[in-house]
Short mmCIF file of C-alpha atoms and ligand atoms in Angstrom, two decimals:
data_model
loop_
_atom_site.label_atom_id
_atom_site.label_comp_id
_atom_site.label_asym_id
_atom_site.label_seq_id
_atom_site.Cartn_x
_atom_site.Cartn_y
_atom_site.Cartn_z
CA MET A 1 208.34 309.93 161.60
CA GLU A 2 209.02 313.70 161.17
CA VAL A 3 205.27 314.76 161.00
CA ASN A 4 206.18 318.46 160.21
CA GLN A 5 208.17 317.34 157.25
CA ILE A 6 206.10 314.56 155.75
CA LEU A 7 202.42 315.41 156.61
CA HIS A 8 200.62 317.32 153.55
CA MET A 9 197.24 316.99 152.10
CA ASN A 10 197.40 315.48 148.36
CA LYS A 11 198.39 318.14 146.18
CA GLY A 12 196.91 319.34 142.58
CA ASP A 13 193.42 318.97 141.47
CA GLY A 14 193.24 315.28 140.44
CA GLU A 15 191.00 312.58 141.44
CA THR A 16 192.78 311.70 144.63
CA SER A 17 193.57 315.59 145.59
CA TYR A 18 192.58 317.09 148.49
CA ALA A 19 191.07 320.00 146.46
CA GLN A 20 188.52 317.46 145.08
CA ASN A 21 187.93 315.56 148.12
CA SER A 22 187.60 317.77 151.15
CA GLN A 23 183.83 318.03 151.29
CA VAL A 24 184.01 316.80 154.91
CA GLN A 25 186.23 319.53 155.96
CA GLY A 26 184.00 321.89 154.04
CA LYS A 27 181.07 320.73 156.15
CA ILE A 28 182.95 320.92 159.37
CA LEU A 29 184.01 324.59 158.48
CA SER A 30 180.31 325.64 157.38
CA VAL A 31 178.68 324.39 160.64
CA ALA A 32 181.03 326.64 162.70
CA LYS A 33 180.23 329.78 160.73
CA PRO A 34 177.84 331.25 163.10
CA ILE A 35 180.27 330.79 165.93
CA ILE A 36 183.13 332.47 163.86
CA HIS A 37 180.46 335.26 163.25
CA GLU A 38 179.44 335.80 166.76
CA ALA A 39 183.21 335.73 167.93
CA VAL A 40 184.39 338.49 165.45
CA LEU A 41 181.27 340.59 166.38
CA GLU A 42 182.39 340.38 170.02
CA ILE A 43 185.91 341.50 169.33
CA LEU A 44 184.60 344.33 167.43
CA SER A 45 182.33 345.65 170.08
CA SER A 46 184.92 345.46 172.70
CA ASN A 47 188.06 346.65 171.04
CA ASN A 48 188.92 349.71 168.91
CA ILE A 49 191.11 348.07 166.06
CA GLU A 50 192.74 350.05 163.40
CA SER A 51 194.59 347.17 162.11
CA MET A 52 193.21 343.92 162.68
CA GLY A 53 195.40 340.70 162.64
CA ILE A 54 193.63 337.45 161.60
CA ALA A 55 195.24 334.17 161.11
CA ASP A 56 194.02 330.86 159.92
CA LEU A 57 196.25 327.96 161.10
CA GLY A 58 196.31 324.68 158.96
CA CYS A 59 194.92 326.39 156.09
CA SER A 60 195.87 323.96 153.51
CA SER A 61 195.32 324.68 149.74
CA GLY A 62 191.81 324.19 148.27
CA PRO A 63 188.37 325.10 148.39
CA ASN A 64 188.33 325.65 152.00
CA THR A 65 191.22 327.81 152.33
CA LEU A 66 189.76 331.33 151.82
CA PRO A 67 186.17 330.80 152.97
CA PRO A 68 187.01 331.43 156.56
CA ILE A 69 188.45 334.74 155.68
CA SER A 70 185.23 335.48 153.76
CA TYR A 71 183.14 334.63 156.87
CA ILE A 72 185.29 336.96 159.01
CA VAL A 73 185.08 339.73 156.50
CA ASP A 74 181.37 339.17 156.13
CA ALA A 75 180.86 339.43 159.85
CA ILE A 76 182.80 342.78 159.98
CA HIS A 77 180.91 344.10 156.97
CA ALA A 78 177.42 343.08 158.53
CA LYS A 79 178.35 344.61 161.89
CA ARG A 80 179.40 348.12 160.18
CA SER A 81 176.33 348.00 157.97
CA GLY A 82 174.03 347.27 160.73
CA LEU A 83 175.54 350.24 162.56
CA GLY A 84 175.40 352.40 159.51
CA LEU A 85 179.08 353.38 160.24
CA GLN A 86 180.41 355.63 157.60
CA LEU A 87 184.23 355.28 157.75
CA SER A 88 186.15 358.28 156.97
CA PRO A 89 189.40 357.73 155.14
CA SER A 90 191.47 358.25 158.29
CA SER A 91 189.77 355.62 160.13
CA THR A 92 189.86 352.90 157.52
CA THR A 93 190.49 349.78 159.15
CA GLU A 94 193.17 347.26 157.52
CA PHE A 95 193.07 343.59 157.88
CA ARG A 96 196.15 341.48 158.07
CA VAL A 97 195.36 338.05 156.96
CA TYR A 98 197.91 335.42 157.72
CA LEU A 99 197.42 331.80 156.11
CA ASN A 100 199.43 329.32 157.99
CA ASP A 101 200.26 325.68 157.07
CA LEU A 102 203.34 323.35 157.19
CA PHE A 103 206.45 324.15 154.96
CA SER A 104 205.41 321.71 152.31
CA ASN A 105 201.93 323.22 151.83
CA ASP A 106 201.23 324.32 148.34
CA PHE A 107 200.99 328.20 149.04
CA ASN A 108 201.53 329.08 145.54
CA VAL A 109 198.18 327.59 144.44
CA ILE A 110 196.56 329.87 147.11
CA PHE A 111 198.39 332.83 145.62
CA MET A 112 196.84 332.21 142.35
CA THR A 113 193.46 332.47 143.77
CA LEU A 114 194.08 335.83 145.42
CA PRO A 115 193.32 338.23 142.51
CA ALA A 116 189.76 336.87 142.28
CA PHE A 117 189.45 337.22 145.93
CA TYR A 118 190.48 340.65 146.27
CA ASN A 119 188.23 341.57 143.17
CA ASN A 120 185.21 339.91 144.72
CA LEU A 121 185.81 341.56 147.95
CA LYS A 122 185.91 345.06 146.28
CA GLN A 123 182.82 344.41 144.36
CA GLU A 124 180.90 342.87 147.43
CA LYS A 125 182.02 345.29 149.99
CA GLY A 126 182.80 348.42 148.28
CA PRO A 127 186.02 350.37 148.21
CA GLU A 128 185.66 351.86 151.52
CA PHE A 129 185.82 348.46 153.48
CA GLY A 130 189.43 348.86 153.99
CA SER A 131 192.52 347.05 152.75
CA VAL A 132 192.87 343.36 153.09
CA PHE A 133 196.55 342.10 152.99
CA VAL A 134 196.79 338.39 152.75
CA SER A 135 200.30 336.77 153.33
CA ALA A 136 201.39 333.25 154.01
CA VAL A 137 203.05 332.05 157.25
CA PRO A 138 204.71 328.38 156.88
CA GLY A 139 205.51 326.75 160.06
CA SER A 140 204.07 324.47 162.88
CA PHE A 141 201.09 325.78 164.86
CA HIS A 142 202.75 323.92 167.75
CA GLY A 143 205.12 326.78 168.16
CA ARG A 144 205.36 330.52 167.87
CA LEU A 145 204.50 331.65 164.48
CA PHE A 146 203.67 335.48 164.82
CA PRO A 147 205.40 338.45 166.62
CA ALA A 148 203.81 339.20 170.15
CA LYS A 149 200.32 340.71 170.57
CA THR A 150 199.74 341.14 166.70
CA LEU A 151 196.57 339.08 166.24
CA HIS A 152 192.98 339.68 167.13
CA PHE A 153 191.39 336.66 165.80
CA VAL A 154 192.68 333.22 165.13
CA HIS A 155 190.81 330.42 163.24
CA SER A 156 191.61 326.84 162.57
CA SER A 157 189.47 324.24 161.08
CA CYS A 158 190.07 320.25 160.90
CA SER A 159 193.83 320.70 161.71
CA ILE A 160 194.50 320.79 165.46
CA HIS A 161 193.57 317.05 165.77
CA TRP A 162 197.01 316.35 164.01
CA LEU A 163 199.80 315.70 166.38
CA SER A 164 203.31 316.97 166.34
CA ARG A 165 204.72 313.49 166.41
CA VAL A 166 203.52 309.84 166.93
CA PRO A 167 203.43 309.43 170.81
CA PRO A 168 207.16 308.51 171.55
CA ALA A 169 206.07 305.37 173.32
CA LEU A 170 204.67 304.03 170.13
CA SER A 171 207.20 305.25 167.61
CA ASN A 172 209.52 302.22 167.28
CA THR A 173 211.28 301.07 164.22
CA PRO A 174 210.12 297.99 162.36
CA GLU A 175 213.08 296.12 164.01
CA GLU A 176 211.96 297.15 167.65
CA ALA A 177 208.38 296.52 166.84
CA ALA A 178 209.18 292.94 166.04
CA GLY A 179 209.74 292.28 169.77
CA SER A 180 207.89 294.96 171.47
CA ALA A 181 204.69 296.32 169.48
CA LEU A 182 202.32 297.87 171.86
CA ASN A 183 199.46 298.42 169.20
CA LYS A 184 200.02 295.31 167.17
CA GLY A 185 198.10 295.21 163.86
CA LYS A 186 196.53 298.68 164.56
CA ILE A 187 197.41 302.17 163.54
CA TYR A 188 195.38 304.16 166.22
CA ILE A 189 193.55 303.67 169.34
CA SER A 190 191.40 300.45 169.23
CA LYS A 191 189.14 298.48 171.43
CA THR A 192 191.85 295.98 171.50
CA SER A 193 194.85 298.41 172.36
CA PRO A 194 196.39 298.21 175.76
CA GLN A 195 195.78 301.05 178.25
CA CYS A 196 199.26 302.50 177.53
CA VAL A 197 198.39 303.10 174.01
CA LEU A 198 195.28 305.11 175.02
CA ASP A 199 197.51 307.25 177.53
CA ALA A 200 200.32 307.88 175.15
CA TYR A 201 197.97 309.31 172.69
CA SER A 202 196.07 311.35 175.21
CA LEU A 203 199.31 312.57 176.71
CA GLN A 204 200.72 313.61 173.38
CA PHE A 205 197.44 315.78 172.52
CA HIS A 206 197.58 317.25 175.90
CA GLU A 207 201.24 318.47 175.39
CA ASP A 208 200.76 319.59 171.96
CA PHE A 209 197.49 321.54 172.53
CA SER A 210 199.17 323.20 175.54
CA SER A 211 201.92 324.32 173.34
CA PHE A 212 199.41 325.40 170.80
CA LEU A 213 197.69 327.78 173.39
CA LYS A 214 200.89 328.86 175.02
CA SER A 215 202.26 329.99 171.72
CA ARG A 216 198.99 331.68 170.75
CA ALA A 217 198.72 333.38 174.14
CA GLU A 218 201.83 335.39 173.23
CA GLU A 219 200.53 336.36 169.91
CA VAL A 220 196.96 337.17 170.54
CA VAL A 221 196.09 340.57 172.28
CA GLY A 222 194.02 340.75 175.31
CA GLY A 223 190.30 340.15 174.49
CA GLY A 224 191.42 338.64 171.25
CA ARG A 225 189.54 335.36 170.12
CA MET A 226 190.07 332.01 168.87
CA VAL A 227 187.53 329.80 167.04
CA LEU A 228 189.05 326.31 166.65
CA SER A 229 187.03 323.20 164.97
CA LEU A 230 188.54 319.73 165.22
CA ILE A 231 187.51 316.22 164.88
CA GLY A 232 186.65 314.97 168.50
CA ARG A 233 184.82 312.29 169.90
CA PRO A 234 181.30 312.33 171.58
CA SER A 235 182.20 310.77 174.93
CA SER A 236 185.15 310.31 177.36
CA ASP A 237 185.73 306.91 175.99
CA PRO A 238 188.47 307.02 173.24
CA THR A 239 187.58 303.61 171.91
CA THR A 240 184.13 304.30 170.62
CA ARG A 241 183.19 303.77 166.83
CA GLU A 242 183.00 307.40 166.25
CA SER A 243 186.58 308.22 167.24
CA CYS A 244 188.15 304.97 165.82
CA ASP A 245 186.24 303.25 162.94
CA GLN A 246 188.05 304.91 160.19
CA TRP A 247 191.48 304.04 161.21
CA GLU A 248 190.39 300.53 162.54
CA LEU A 249 189.21 299.82 158.85
CA LEU A 250 192.32 301.35 157.37
CA ALA A 251 194.40 298.90 159.78
CA HIS A 252 192.40 295.94 158.71
CA ALA A 253 193.04 297.05 154.83
CA LEU A 254 196.87 297.22 155.88
CA MET A 255 196.59 293.69 157.60
CA THR A 256 194.87 292.37 154.34
CA LEU A 257 197.99 293.31 152.33
CA VAL A 258 199.99 291.68 155.02
CA SER A 259 198.23 288.42 154.38
CA GLU A 260 198.65 288.93 150.74
CA GLY A 261 202.43 289.06 151.27
CA LEU A 262 202.69 292.72 149.96
CA ILE A 263 203.96 294.19 153.17
CA GLU A 264 205.46 292.93 156.35
CA GLU A 265 203.58 292.83 159.45
CA GLU A 266 206.22 294.45 161.49
CA LYS A 267 205.91 297.57 159.18
CA VAL A 268 202.20 297.81 160.21
CA ASP A 269 203.13 297.44 163.70
CA ALA A 270 205.46 300.02 163.70
CA PHE A 271 203.01 302.52 161.98
CA ASN A 272 200.82 304.75 164.07
CA ILE A 273 198.88 307.83 162.89
CA PRO A 274 199.88 311.05 164.55
CA TYR A 275 196.24 312.02 165.21
CA TYR A 276 194.16 312.31 168.20
CA ALA A 277 190.09 313.01 168.57
CA PRO A 278 189.70 314.24 171.86
CA CYS A 279 186.49 314.81 173.80
CA ALA A 280 185.28 318.15 174.81
CA GLU A 281 186.02 317.76 178.53
CA GLU A 282 189.64 317.14 177.47
CA LEU A 283 189.63 320.54 175.56
CA LYS A 284 188.24 322.38 178.45
CA LEU A 285 190.94 320.77 180.83
CA VAL A 286 193.73 321.79 178.73
CA VAL A 287 192.34 325.41 178.23
CA GLN A 288 191.89 325.61 182.08
CA LYS A 289 195.20 324.07 182.81
CA GLU A 290 197.20 326.39 180.24
CA GLY A 291 195.29 329.27 181.86
CA SER A 292 195.90 331.93 179.08
CA PHE A 293 192.45 331.66 177.55
CA VAL A 294 188.69 331.65 178.90
CA MET A 295 186.34 329.33 177.23
CA ASP A 296 183.51 330.94 175.75
CA CYS A 297 181.75 328.00 174.47
CA VAL A 298 182.11 324.40 173.13
CA GLU A 299 179.74 322.90 170.51
CA ALA A 300 179.65 319.50 169.05
CA PHE A 301 178.29 318.49 165.51
CA GLU A 302 177.88 315.36 163.82
CA ILE A 303 179.13 314.97 160.31
CA ASP A 304 178.41 312.29 157.81
CA TRP A 305 181.67 310.43 156.73
CA ASP A 306 180.68 311.62 153.16
CA ALA A 307 179.55 315.18 154.48
CA GLY A 308 175.96 314.21 153.69
CA GLY A 309 176.56 313.97 150.13
CA SER A 310 175.74 310.56 148.62
CA LEU A 311 175.51 308.02 151.44
CA SER A 312 172.88 306.23 149.28
CA ASP A 313 171.89 302.70 148.93
CA ASP A 314 175.03 302.22 146.76
CA MET A 315 177.41 301.28 149.48
CA VAL A 316 180.07 300.35 146.95
CA ALA A 317 180.24 304.06 145.82
CA SER A 318 179.83 305.33 149.22
CA GLY A 319 182.99 303.22 150.42
CA GLN A 320 184.79 304.57 147.46
CA GLN A 321 184.06 308.11 148.39
CA VAL A 322 184.82 307.89 151.78
CA ALA A 323 188.16 305.82 151.16
CA LYS A 324 189.35 308.92 148.90
CA SER A 325 188.60 311.43 151.57
CA ILE A 326 190.85 309.54 153.81
CA ARG A 327 193.48 308.94 151.27
CA VAL A 328 193.78 312.71 150.42
CA VAL A 329 194.68 313.42 154.25
CA ALA A 330 196.73 310.24 155.19
CA GLU A 331 198.51 309.20 152.00
CA SER A 332 201.65 311.34 152.60
CA MET A 333 202.28 309.57 155.86
CA LEU A 334 201.56 306.15 154.67
CA GLU A 335 203.56 306.51 151.19
CA SER A 336 206.53 307.69 153.29
CA HIS A 337 206.19 304.52 155.52
CA PHE A 338 204.98 301.85 153.10
CA GLY A 339 206.02 303.18 149.80
CA LYS A 340 203.99 304.42 146.92
CA ASP A 341 203.52 301.03 145.13
CA ILE A 342 200.70 299.75 147.38
CA MET A 343 198.68 302.88 147.69
CA ASP A 344 196.16 302.02 144.87
CA HIS A 345 195.75 298.47 146.06
CA LEU A 346 195.58 299.73 149.84
CA PHE A 347 192.91 302.11 149.16
CA ARG A 348 190.90 299.77 146.89
CA LYS A 349 190.88 297.26 149.91
CA TYR A 350 190.01 300.01 152.19
CA ALA A 351 186.97 301.31 149.94
CA GLU A 352 185.48 297.58 150.04
CA LEU A 353 185.74 297.52 153.85
CA LEU A 354 184.19 301.01 154.34
CA GLY A 355 181.44 300.07 151.73
CA ASP A 356 180.62 296.76 153.94
CA HIS A 357 180.79 298.79 157.10
CA LEU A 358 178.44 301.62 155.92
CA SER A 359 176.00 298.99 155.15
CA LYS A 360 175.88 297.90 158.76
CA PHE A 361 176.71 301.27 160.54
CA ARG A 362 176.29 304.79 159.90
CA THR A 363 179.33 305.97 161.87
CA LYS A 364 179.76 309.83 162.00
CA TYR A 365 182.48 312.08 162.70
CA THR A 366 182.15 314.44 165.62
CA SER A 367 183.17 317.98 165.07
CA LEU A 368 184.06 319.90 168.18
CA VAL A 369 184.14 323.67 167.89
CA ILE A 370 185.61 325.77 170.81
CA SER A 371 185.51 329.49 171.04
CA VAL A 372 188.03 331.02 173.64
CA ILE A 373 189.08 334.47 174.56
CA ARG A 374 192.51 335.72 175.55
CA LYS A 375 192.72 336.96 179.14
CA GLN A 376 193.51 340.53 179.61
C1 LIG B 401 192.73 318.61 156.72
S1 LIG B 401 193.49 319.91 156.50
C2 LIG B 401 192.32 321.17 156.82
C3 LIG B 401 192.60 322.26 155.96
C4 LIG B 401 191.51 323.28 155.78
N1 LIG B 401 191.76 324.25 157.08
C5 LIG B 401 190.27 322.80 155.66
O1 LIG B 401 189.39 322.99 156.43
O2 LIG B 401 189.94 322.31 154.59
C6 LIG B 401 194.55 319.80 157.79
C7 LIG B 401 195.84 320.82 157.63
O3 LIG B 401 196.52 321.04 158.60
C8 LIG B 401 197.84 321.19 158.49
N2 LIG B 401 198.55 320.97 159.82
C9 LIG B 401 198.83 319.79 160.49
N3 LIG B 401 199.65 320.05 161.34
C10 LIG B 401 200.05 321.11 161.42
C11 LIG B 401 200.98 322.09 162.21
N4 LIG B 401 201.69 321.38 163.25
N5 LIG B 401 201.10 323.29 161.69
C12 LIG B 401 200.49 323.96 160.83
N6 LIG B 401 199.62 323.27 160.03
C13 LIG B 401 199.44 321.94 160.26
C14 LIG B 401 197.97 320.14 157.33
O4 LIG B 401 199.32 320.28 156.68
C15 LIG B 401 196.72 320.17 156.65
O5 LIG B 401 196.82 321.14 155.61
#
């Protein structure tokens, strides 16, 4: 599976669009706000910056795309207001904001929202705030995206748990899988997965996160910072409910379609999701091993599967809501492997299973937020 060419969040603003179903990501973003604020203040107090380079990696296009930029601008504004700094025209800082995502991201939708964004900025912060130049940089954050030493602050939310590829040990064709499937009937790490599946996922994440850090190390100036939020897990055990349940239930839904004769079992055996939920220790280890950044802090937050919205007593409705939130992120990959025709049926089944699950367990996501500093 060519993840970089296939993966995209569901487009548009319809019922099953990412724009309408990204409340979980919105929550993950908002809990990181104080950490973003703190990191930006630290950058400003230790550097004299005339032109500040800011990047958001895996920005998607939807209600969560521009808020991180507002958080950053708010922090800068608060710092200046607090200091009562009167900026002379010659010292006006400019802000170069780069929004990154994969090539198939709908950047045009973002561009359409920029006039309102610029207007708000001017009204809220005043004309003396400085100029904000937003541009788009398509490409994979697992490699280089920006010229050397051009960034002061990098942010990413809910994106770097996506792997650059399915771990190669697992990515066999349906024909190969018929004889040798390692992760039979599953699409991610599961309690029943053999150790080699756990190892393959962990290895791929370590490889990808290392390349991510290595690339950013070239691009971020000494003393520059990154705040990265991603879905992780609360303990070192990668088979806990918190890290696997959503995929376990999706695998169950796929196997129900196998029993109904709608898809072949080998197709399920050959499908694995290019995603990995690390624990905090793993993140620290990779940062330390790669060696270009110093860990400032790691924090973990519990996030409800429905972002704290309506996990009410109506488990049917809750199941439907959570199913949609997974559909909008995973459908591009499922559709490319299983075809479009089964998607509605698959996600109806999935919603039922989720509703039943939520009536027994209140599994939550773990959001890990790390703040790191580029060594001088
Ligand atoms: C769940 S969305 C999060 C979007 C947004 N940051 C938010 O909080 O709503 C994950 C985004 O990461 C992007 N992504 C995944 N892998 C990527 C990669 N290797 N390079 C750049 N973007 C990537 C996806 O295309 C997707 O838009």
